[in-house]
Short mmCIF file of C-alpha atoms and ligand atoms in Angstrom, two decimals:
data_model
loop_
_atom_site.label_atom_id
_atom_site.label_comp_id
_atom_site.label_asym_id
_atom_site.label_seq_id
_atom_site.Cartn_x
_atom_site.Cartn_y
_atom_site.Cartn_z
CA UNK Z 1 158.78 141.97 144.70
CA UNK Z 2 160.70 145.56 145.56
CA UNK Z 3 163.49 143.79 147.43
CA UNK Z 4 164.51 147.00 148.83
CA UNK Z 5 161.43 148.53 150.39
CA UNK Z 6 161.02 145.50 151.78
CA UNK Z 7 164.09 145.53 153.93
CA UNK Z 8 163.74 149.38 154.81
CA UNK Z 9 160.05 148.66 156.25
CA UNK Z 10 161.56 145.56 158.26
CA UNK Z 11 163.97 147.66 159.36
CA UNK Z 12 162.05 151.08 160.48
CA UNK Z 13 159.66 148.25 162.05
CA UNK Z 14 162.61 147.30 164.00
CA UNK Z 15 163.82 151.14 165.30
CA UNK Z 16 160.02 151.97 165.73
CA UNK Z 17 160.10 149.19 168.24
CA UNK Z 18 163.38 150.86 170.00
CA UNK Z 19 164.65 147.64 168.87
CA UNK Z 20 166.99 148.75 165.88
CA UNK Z 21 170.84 147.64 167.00
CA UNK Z 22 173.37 150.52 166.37
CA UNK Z 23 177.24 149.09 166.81
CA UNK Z 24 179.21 151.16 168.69
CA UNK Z 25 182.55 152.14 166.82
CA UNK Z 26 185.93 151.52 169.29
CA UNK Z 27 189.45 151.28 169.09
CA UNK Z 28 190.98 149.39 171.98
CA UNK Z 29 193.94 150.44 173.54
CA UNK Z 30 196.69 148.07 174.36
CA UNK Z 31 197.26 147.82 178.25
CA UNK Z 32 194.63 150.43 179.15
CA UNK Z 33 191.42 147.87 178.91
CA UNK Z 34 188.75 148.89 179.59
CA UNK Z 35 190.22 152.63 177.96
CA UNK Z 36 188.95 152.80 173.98
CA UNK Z 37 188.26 155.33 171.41
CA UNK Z 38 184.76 155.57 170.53
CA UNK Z 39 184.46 157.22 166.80
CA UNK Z 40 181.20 158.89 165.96
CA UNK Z 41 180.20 161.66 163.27
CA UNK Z 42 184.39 162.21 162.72
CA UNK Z 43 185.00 162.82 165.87
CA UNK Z 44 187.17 160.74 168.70
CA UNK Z 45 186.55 160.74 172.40
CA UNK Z 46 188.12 158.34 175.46
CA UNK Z 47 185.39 155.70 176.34
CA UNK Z 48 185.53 153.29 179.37
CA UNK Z 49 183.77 150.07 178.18
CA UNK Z 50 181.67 148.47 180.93
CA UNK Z 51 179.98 145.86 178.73
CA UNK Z 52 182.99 143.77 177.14
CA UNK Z 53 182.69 139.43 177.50
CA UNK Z 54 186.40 139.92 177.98
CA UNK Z 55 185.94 139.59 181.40
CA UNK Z 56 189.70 139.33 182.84
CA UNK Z 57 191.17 141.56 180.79
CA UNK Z 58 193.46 138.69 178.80
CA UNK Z 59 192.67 140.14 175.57
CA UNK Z 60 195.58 142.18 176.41
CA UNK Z 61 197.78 140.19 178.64
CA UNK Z 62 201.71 140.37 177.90
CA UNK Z 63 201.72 136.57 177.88
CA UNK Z 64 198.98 136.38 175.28
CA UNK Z 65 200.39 139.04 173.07
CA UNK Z 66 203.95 137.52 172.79
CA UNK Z 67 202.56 134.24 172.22
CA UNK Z 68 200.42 135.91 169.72
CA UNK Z 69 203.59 137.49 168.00
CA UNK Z 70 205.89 134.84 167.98
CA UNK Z 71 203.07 132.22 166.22
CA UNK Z 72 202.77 135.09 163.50
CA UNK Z 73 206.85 135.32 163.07
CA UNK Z 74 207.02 131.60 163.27
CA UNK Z 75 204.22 130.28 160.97
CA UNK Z 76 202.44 132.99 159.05
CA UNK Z 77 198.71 134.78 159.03
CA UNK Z 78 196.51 132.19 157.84
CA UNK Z 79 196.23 128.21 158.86
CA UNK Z 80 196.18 127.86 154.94
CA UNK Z 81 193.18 125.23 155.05
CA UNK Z 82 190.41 123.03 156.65
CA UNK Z 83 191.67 120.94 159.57
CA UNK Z 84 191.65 118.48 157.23
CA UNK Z 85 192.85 119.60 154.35
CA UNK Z 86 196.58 120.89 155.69
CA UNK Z 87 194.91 123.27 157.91
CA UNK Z 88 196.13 121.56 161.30
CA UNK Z 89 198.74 123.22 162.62
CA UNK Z 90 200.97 122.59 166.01
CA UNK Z 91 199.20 125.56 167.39
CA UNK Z 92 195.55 123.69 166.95
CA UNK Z 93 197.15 120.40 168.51
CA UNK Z 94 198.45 121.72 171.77
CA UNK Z 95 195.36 123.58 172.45
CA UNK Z 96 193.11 121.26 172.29
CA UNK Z 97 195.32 119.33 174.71
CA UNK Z 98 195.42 121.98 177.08
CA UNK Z 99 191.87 122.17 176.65
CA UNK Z 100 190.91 118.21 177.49
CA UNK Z 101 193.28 118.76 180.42
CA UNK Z 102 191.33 122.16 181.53
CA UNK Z 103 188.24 120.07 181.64
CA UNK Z 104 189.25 116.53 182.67
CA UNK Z 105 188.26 115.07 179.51
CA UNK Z 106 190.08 112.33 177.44
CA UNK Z 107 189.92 115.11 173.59
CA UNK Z 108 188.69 118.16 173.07
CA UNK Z 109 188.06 119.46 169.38
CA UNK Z 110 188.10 123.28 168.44
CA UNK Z 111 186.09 125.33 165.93
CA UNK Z 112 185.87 129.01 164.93
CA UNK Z 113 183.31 130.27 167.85
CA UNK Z 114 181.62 129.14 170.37
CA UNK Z 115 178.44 129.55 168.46
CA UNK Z 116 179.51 127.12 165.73
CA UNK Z 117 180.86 124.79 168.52
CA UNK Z 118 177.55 124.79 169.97
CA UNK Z 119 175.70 124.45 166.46
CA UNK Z 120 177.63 121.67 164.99
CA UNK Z 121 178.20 119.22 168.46
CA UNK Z 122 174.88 119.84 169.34
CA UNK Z 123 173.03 119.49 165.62
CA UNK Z 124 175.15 116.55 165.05
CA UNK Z 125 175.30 114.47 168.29
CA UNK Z 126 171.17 115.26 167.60
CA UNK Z 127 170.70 114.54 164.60
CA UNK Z 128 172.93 111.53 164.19
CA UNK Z 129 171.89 109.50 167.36
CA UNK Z 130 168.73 107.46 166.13
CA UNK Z 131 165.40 108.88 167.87
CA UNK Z 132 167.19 111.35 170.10
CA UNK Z 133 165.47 113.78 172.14
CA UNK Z 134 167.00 116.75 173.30
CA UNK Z 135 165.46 118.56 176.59
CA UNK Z 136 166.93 121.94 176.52
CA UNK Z 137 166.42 124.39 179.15
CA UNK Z 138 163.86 127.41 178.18
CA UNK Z 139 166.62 130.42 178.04
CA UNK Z 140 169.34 128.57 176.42
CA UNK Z 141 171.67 130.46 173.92
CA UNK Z 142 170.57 130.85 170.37
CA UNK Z 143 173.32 129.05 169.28
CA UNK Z 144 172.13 125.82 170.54
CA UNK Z 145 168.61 126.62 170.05
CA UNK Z 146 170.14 126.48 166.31
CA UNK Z 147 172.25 123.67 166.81
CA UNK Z 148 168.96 121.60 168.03
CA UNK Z 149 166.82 122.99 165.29
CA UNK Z 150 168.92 122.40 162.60
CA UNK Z 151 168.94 118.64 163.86
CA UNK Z 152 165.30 117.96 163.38
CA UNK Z 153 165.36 115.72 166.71
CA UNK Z 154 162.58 116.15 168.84
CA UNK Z 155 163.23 118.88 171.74
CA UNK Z 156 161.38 119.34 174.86
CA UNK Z 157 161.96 122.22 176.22
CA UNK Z 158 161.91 122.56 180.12
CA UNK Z 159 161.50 125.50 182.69
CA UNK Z 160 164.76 127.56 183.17
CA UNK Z 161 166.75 125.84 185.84
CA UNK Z 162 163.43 123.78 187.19
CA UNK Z 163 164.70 120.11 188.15
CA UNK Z 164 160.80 119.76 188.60
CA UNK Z 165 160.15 120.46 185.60
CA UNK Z 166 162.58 118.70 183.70
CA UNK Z 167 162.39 115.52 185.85
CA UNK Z 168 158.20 115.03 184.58
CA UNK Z 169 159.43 115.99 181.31
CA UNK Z 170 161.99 112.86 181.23
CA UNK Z 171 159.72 110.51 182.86
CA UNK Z 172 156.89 111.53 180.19
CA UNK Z 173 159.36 110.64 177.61
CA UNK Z 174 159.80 106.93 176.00
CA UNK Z 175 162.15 104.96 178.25
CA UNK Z 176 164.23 103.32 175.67
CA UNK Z 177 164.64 106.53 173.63
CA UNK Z 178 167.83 108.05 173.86
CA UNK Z 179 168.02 111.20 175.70
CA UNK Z 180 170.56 114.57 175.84
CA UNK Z 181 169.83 117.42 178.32
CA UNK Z 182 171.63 120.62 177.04
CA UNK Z 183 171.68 123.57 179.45
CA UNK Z 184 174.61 126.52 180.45
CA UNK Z 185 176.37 127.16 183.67
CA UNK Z 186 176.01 130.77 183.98
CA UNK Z 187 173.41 132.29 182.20
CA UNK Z 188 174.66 135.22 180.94
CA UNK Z 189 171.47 138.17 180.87
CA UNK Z 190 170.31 137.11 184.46
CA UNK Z 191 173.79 135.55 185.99
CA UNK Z 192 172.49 132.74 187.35
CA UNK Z 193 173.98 129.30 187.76
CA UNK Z 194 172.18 125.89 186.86
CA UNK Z 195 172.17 123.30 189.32
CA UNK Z 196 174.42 120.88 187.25
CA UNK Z 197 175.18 118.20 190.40
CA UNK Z 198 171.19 117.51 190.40
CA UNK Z 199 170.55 117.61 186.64
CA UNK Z 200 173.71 115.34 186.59
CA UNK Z 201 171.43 113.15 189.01
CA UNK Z 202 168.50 113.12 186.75
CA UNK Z 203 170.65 112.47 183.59
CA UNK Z 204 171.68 109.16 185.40
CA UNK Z 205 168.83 108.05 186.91
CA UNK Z 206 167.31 108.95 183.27
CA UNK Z 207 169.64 107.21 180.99
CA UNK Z 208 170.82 110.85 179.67
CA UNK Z 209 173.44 112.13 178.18
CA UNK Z 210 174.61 115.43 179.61
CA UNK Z 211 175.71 118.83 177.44
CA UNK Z 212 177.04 122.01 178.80
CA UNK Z 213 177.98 124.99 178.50
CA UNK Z 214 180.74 127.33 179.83
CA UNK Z 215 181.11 129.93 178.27
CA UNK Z 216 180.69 132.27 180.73
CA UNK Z 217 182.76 130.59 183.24
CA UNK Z 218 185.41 129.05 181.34
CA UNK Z 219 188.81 131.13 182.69
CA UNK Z 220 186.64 132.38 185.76
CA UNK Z 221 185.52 129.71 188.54
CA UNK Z 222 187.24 126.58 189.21
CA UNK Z 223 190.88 126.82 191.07
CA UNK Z 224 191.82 125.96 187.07
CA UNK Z 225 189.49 128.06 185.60
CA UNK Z 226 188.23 124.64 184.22
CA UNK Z 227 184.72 126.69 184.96
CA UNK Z 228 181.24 125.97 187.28
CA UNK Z 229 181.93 122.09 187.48
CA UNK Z 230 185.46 122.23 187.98
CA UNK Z 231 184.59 124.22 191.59
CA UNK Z 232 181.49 121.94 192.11
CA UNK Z 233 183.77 119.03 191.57
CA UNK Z 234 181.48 117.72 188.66
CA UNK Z 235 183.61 117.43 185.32
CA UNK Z 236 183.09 114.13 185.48
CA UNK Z 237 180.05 113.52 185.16
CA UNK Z 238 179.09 115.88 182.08
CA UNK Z 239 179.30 113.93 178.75
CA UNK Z 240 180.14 117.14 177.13
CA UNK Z 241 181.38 120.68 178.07
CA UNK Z 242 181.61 123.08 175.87
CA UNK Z 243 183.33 126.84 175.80
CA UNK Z 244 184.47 129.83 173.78
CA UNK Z 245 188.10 131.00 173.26
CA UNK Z 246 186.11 135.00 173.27
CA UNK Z 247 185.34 135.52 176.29
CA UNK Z 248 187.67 135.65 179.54
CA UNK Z 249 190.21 133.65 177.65
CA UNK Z 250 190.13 136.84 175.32
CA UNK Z 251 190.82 135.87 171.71
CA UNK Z 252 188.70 133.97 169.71
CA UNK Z 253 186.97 130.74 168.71
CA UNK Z 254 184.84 127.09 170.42
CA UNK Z 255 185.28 123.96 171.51
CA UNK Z 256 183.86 120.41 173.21
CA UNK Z 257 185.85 118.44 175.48
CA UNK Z 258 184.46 115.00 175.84
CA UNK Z 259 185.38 111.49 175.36
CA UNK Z 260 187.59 110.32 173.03
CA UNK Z 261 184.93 108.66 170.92
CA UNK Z 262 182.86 111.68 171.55
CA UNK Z 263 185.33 114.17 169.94
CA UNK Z 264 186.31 112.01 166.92
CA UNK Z 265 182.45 111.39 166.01
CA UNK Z 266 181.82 115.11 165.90
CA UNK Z 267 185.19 115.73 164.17
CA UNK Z 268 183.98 113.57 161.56
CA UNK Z 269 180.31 113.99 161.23
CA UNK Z 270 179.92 117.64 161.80
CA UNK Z 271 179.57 119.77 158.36
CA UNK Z 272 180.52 123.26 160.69
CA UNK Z 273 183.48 121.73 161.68
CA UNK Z 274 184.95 119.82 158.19
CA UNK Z 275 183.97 122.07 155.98
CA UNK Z 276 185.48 125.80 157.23
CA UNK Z 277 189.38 127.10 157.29
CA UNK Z 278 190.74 126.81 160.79
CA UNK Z 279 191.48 129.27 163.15
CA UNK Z 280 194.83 131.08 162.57
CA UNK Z 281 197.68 129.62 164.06
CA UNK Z 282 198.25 132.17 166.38
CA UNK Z 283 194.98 132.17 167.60
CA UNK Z 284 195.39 129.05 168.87
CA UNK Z 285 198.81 129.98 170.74
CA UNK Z 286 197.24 132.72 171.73
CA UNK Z 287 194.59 130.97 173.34
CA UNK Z 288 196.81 128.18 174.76
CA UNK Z 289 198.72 130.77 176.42
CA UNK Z 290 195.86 132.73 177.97
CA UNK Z 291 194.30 128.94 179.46
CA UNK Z 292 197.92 128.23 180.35
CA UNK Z 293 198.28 131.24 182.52
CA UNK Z 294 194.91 131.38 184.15
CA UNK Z 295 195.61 127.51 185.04
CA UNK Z 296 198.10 128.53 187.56
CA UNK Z 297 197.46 131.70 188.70
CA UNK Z 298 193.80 132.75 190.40
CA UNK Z 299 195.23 136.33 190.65
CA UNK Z 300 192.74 137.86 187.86
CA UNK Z 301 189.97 135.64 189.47
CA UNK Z 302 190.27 136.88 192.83
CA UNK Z 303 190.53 140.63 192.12
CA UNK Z 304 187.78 139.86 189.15
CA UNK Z 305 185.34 138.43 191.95
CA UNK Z 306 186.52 141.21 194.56
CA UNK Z 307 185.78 144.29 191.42
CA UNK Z 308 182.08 142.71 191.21
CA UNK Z 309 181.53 143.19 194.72
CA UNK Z 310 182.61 146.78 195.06
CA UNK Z 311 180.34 147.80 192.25
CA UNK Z 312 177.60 145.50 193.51
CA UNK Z 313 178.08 147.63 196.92
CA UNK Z 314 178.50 151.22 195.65
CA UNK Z 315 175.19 150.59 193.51
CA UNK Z 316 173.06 149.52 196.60
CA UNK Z 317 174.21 152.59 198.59
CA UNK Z 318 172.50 154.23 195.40
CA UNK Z 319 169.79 152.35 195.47
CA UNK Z 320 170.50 151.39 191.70
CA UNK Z 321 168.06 148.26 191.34
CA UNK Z 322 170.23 145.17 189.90
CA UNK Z 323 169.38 141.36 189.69
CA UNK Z 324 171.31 139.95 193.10
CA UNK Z 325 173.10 136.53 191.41
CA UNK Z 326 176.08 134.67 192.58
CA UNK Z 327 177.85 135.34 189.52
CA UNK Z 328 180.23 138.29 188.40
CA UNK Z 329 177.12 139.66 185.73
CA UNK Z 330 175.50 142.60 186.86
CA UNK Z 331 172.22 143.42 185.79
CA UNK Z 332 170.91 146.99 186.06
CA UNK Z 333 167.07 146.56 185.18
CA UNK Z 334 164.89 149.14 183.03
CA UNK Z 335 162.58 147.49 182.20
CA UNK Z 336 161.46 149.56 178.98
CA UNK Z 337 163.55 149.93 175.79
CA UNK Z 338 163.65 153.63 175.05
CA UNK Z 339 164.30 154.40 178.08
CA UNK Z 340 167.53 151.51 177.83
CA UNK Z 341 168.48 153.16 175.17
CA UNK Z 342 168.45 156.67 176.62
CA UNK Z 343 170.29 156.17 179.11
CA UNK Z 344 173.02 154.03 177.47
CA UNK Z 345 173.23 156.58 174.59
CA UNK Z 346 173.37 159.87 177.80
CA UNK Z 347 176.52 157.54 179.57
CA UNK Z 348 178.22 157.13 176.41
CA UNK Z 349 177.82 161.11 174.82
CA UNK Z 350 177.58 162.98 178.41
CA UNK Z 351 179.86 160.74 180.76
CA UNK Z 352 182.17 158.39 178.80
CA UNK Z 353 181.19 155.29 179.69
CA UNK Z 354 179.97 152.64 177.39
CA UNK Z 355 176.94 150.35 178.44
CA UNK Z 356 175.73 148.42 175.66
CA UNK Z 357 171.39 148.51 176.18
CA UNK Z 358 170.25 144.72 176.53
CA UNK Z 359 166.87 144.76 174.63
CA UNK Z 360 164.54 142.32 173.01
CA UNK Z 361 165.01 139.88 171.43
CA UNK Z 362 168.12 139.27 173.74
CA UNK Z 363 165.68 139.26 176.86
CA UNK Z 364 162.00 139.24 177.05
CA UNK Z 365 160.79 142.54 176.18
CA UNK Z 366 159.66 144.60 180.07
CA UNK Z 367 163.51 143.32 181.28
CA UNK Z 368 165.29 145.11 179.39
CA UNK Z 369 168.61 146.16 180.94
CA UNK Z 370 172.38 147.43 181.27
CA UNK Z 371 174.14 144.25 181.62
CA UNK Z 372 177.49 145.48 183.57
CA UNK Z 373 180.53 143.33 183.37
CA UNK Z 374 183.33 144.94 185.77
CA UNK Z 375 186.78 143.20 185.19
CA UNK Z 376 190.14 143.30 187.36
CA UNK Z 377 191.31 146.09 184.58
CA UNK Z 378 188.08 148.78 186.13
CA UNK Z 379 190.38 150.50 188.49
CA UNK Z 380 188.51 152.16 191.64
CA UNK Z 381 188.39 155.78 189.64
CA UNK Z 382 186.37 153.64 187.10
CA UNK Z 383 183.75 152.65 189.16
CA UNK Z 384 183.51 155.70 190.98
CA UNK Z 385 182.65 157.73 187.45
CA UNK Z 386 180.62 154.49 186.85
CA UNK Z 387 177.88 154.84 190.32
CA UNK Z 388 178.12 158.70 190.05
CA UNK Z 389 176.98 158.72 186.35
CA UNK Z 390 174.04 156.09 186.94
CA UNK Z 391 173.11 157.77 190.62
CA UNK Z 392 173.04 161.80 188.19
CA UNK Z 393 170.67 159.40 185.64
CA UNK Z 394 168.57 158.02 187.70
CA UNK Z 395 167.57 161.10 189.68
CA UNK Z 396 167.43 163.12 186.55
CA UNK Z 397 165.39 160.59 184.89
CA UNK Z 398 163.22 160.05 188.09
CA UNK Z 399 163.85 156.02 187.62
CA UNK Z 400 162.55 154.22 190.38
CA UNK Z 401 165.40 152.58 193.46
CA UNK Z 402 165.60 150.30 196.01
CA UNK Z 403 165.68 151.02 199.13
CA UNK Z 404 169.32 152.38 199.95
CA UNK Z 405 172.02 150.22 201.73
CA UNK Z 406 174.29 151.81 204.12
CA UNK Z 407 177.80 153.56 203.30
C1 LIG K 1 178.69 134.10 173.55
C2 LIG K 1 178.00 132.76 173.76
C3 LIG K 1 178.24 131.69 172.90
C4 LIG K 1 179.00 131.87 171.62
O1 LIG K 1 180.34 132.02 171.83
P1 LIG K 1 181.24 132.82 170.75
O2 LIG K 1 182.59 132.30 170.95
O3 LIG K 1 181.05 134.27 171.05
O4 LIG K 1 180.67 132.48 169.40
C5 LIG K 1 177.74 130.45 173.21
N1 LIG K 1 176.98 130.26 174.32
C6 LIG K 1 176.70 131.28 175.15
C7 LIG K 1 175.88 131.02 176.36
C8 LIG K 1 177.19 132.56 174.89
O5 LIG K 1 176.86 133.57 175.69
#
């Protein structure tokens, strides 16, 4: 076989489908977030992201960054190891007690993403439950799809946030099987939320086990931040929630928080967790500091929630059409991937502003979008260079609106 032809033809496949990925290069600049430095063909130019998961801006929080320091003076670069193999360091200990706290839970247990949190609870709480089935809702995040897959359990999949659908599903299924419904919070393309209190309901009245995730809540709802169920009230009744460390906590890595039992049976089953160096000490500080913080102050919440609205407004006076949601995600819909890409490559070159272009496979290909995540950092200069860059676009790409709200 020519091994190299055939990755060029997968690849021009992939760009003549508009669907070719092209990473944007940035430097971020300490305490200007969302400010960056975008490089391209040698040259430099200021950039204001609009696209970044670090939704509160704690990526470059003065609490965070001394915490951040002073693990590196005290203990090093590296943890030096797996967690079990000398790797376990103070750092990892505290955090995953400020993390069982976050979420009520008795343990929590942390790995190097939130992806390989998801893939190794999930594959192994699947995989090593006799006869499990997993119902997973239909727009879950690959890495659970993964996580389920790599479990060989049988999955039923049920209708995106339809408690219709999932209730025939579990009363179609063998009674005496055991069961584990895996679904998010916020869903992260569209910004919608799951009913969790009534697929709680169904997991009891069902025998199941429940498994969610946070991730893009964790820091961001909840008078804790504990996430979606700490404001509904409902951390108690999930058997597992799970987050990332990456997004509005604004570092890096994954976790579960669980039961005791829970948390020790994944710690010692799951291959993605044993067998991989742990995070960096000051990672983990890093992190506890960050959770720490946005336990006891709502500060970046409120103006978070209050930035969302103002761009939410100033894009309906435009008549900019975006998904309505009652989250803090913004979709602008395009619905066609050159076109995406056009316009996210004309904000970027022509006005500054970076707006990563959602294609497929990340959505279903006729939805494609700019996904816009404003933070409490987007100051009210931002967003006006924001709505006058996409209100110049859209008339000079004639791109259809809705009909326009008042000033
Ligand atoms: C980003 C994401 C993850 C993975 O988290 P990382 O920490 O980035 O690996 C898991 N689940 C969902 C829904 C996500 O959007």
């Amino acid at each position: 076989m020519n091994y190299q032809a055939f990755f060029k033809k997968q690849l021009a496949d992939l760009k003549d489908e508009g669907n070719y990925r092209v990473f944007i290069d940035l430097q971020r600049k300490r305490g200007q977030f969302p400010e960056a430095v975008w490089t391209s063909d040698k040259s430099h130019s200021d950039v204001a992201i609009w696209c970044s998961n670090d939704y509160l801006g704690m990526g470059q929080h003065p609490k965070v960054l001394a915490a951040m320091h002073d693990a590196i003076d005290r203990c090093g670069a590296g943890a030096g190891g797996t967690r079990n193999i000398s790797g376990t360091t103070h750092d990892h200990v505290v955090l995953e007690q400020e993390l069982a706290d976050l979420h009520g839970k008795e343990a929590a247990l942390v790995f190097t993403s939130g992806y390989v949190s998801n893939w190794a609870a999930l594959g192994t709480l699947a995989s090593r439950i006799p006869d499990c089935i997993v119902f997973s809702d239909s727009l879950n995040h690959a890495s659970m799809i993964e996580g389920i897959r790599q479990s060989r359990a049988e999955k039923v999949i049920w209708k995106h946030n339809d408690l219709e659908d999932l209730e025939a599903k579990l009363k179609a299924a063998d009674p005496d099987k055991p069961k584990l419904i895996a679904f998010e919070s916020v869903y992260s393309m569209d910004g919608d939320i799951a009913p969790i209190k009534e697929i709680c309901d169904l997991a009891d009245e069902y025998g199941a086990m429940t498994y969610l995730d946070e991730v893009h809540a964790v820091g961001m709802y909840g008078p804790r931040g504990g996430g979606i169920a700490e404001r509904e009230g409902l951390m108690d009744r999930l058997t597992v929630i799970e987050g990332t460390l990456g997004k509005a906590i604004g570092v890096v890595g994954g976790y579960i928080a669980a039961s005791a039992e829970l948390c020790d049976f994944v710690r010692s089953f799951a291959s993605g967790f044993i067998f991989t160096t742990a995070l960096p000490p000051a990672i983990a500080a890093a992190a506890t500091a960050s959770i720490r913080h946005l336990k006891q102050s709502s500060v970046e919440r409120e103006a978070h929630q209050a930035t969302v609205e103002t761009v939410r407004r100033r894009l309906d006076v435009h008549g900019i059409p975006h998904v309505q949601n009652p989250s803090h995600i913004i979709p602008v819909m395009v619905g066609n991937p050159a076109k995406c890409k056009f316009l996210s490559d004309t904000l970027l070159t022509e006005f500054g502003i970076y707006i990563q272009p959602i294609n497929y496979p990340t959505v279903p290909k006729g939805t494609e979008r700019l996904r816009i995540t404003p933070s409490p950092v987007h100051t009210a200069g931002d967003i006006d260079r924001l709505v006058c860059a996409l209100h110049a676009l859209w008339s000079d790409c004639q791109l259809a609106r809705m009909p326009m709200a008042a000033e």
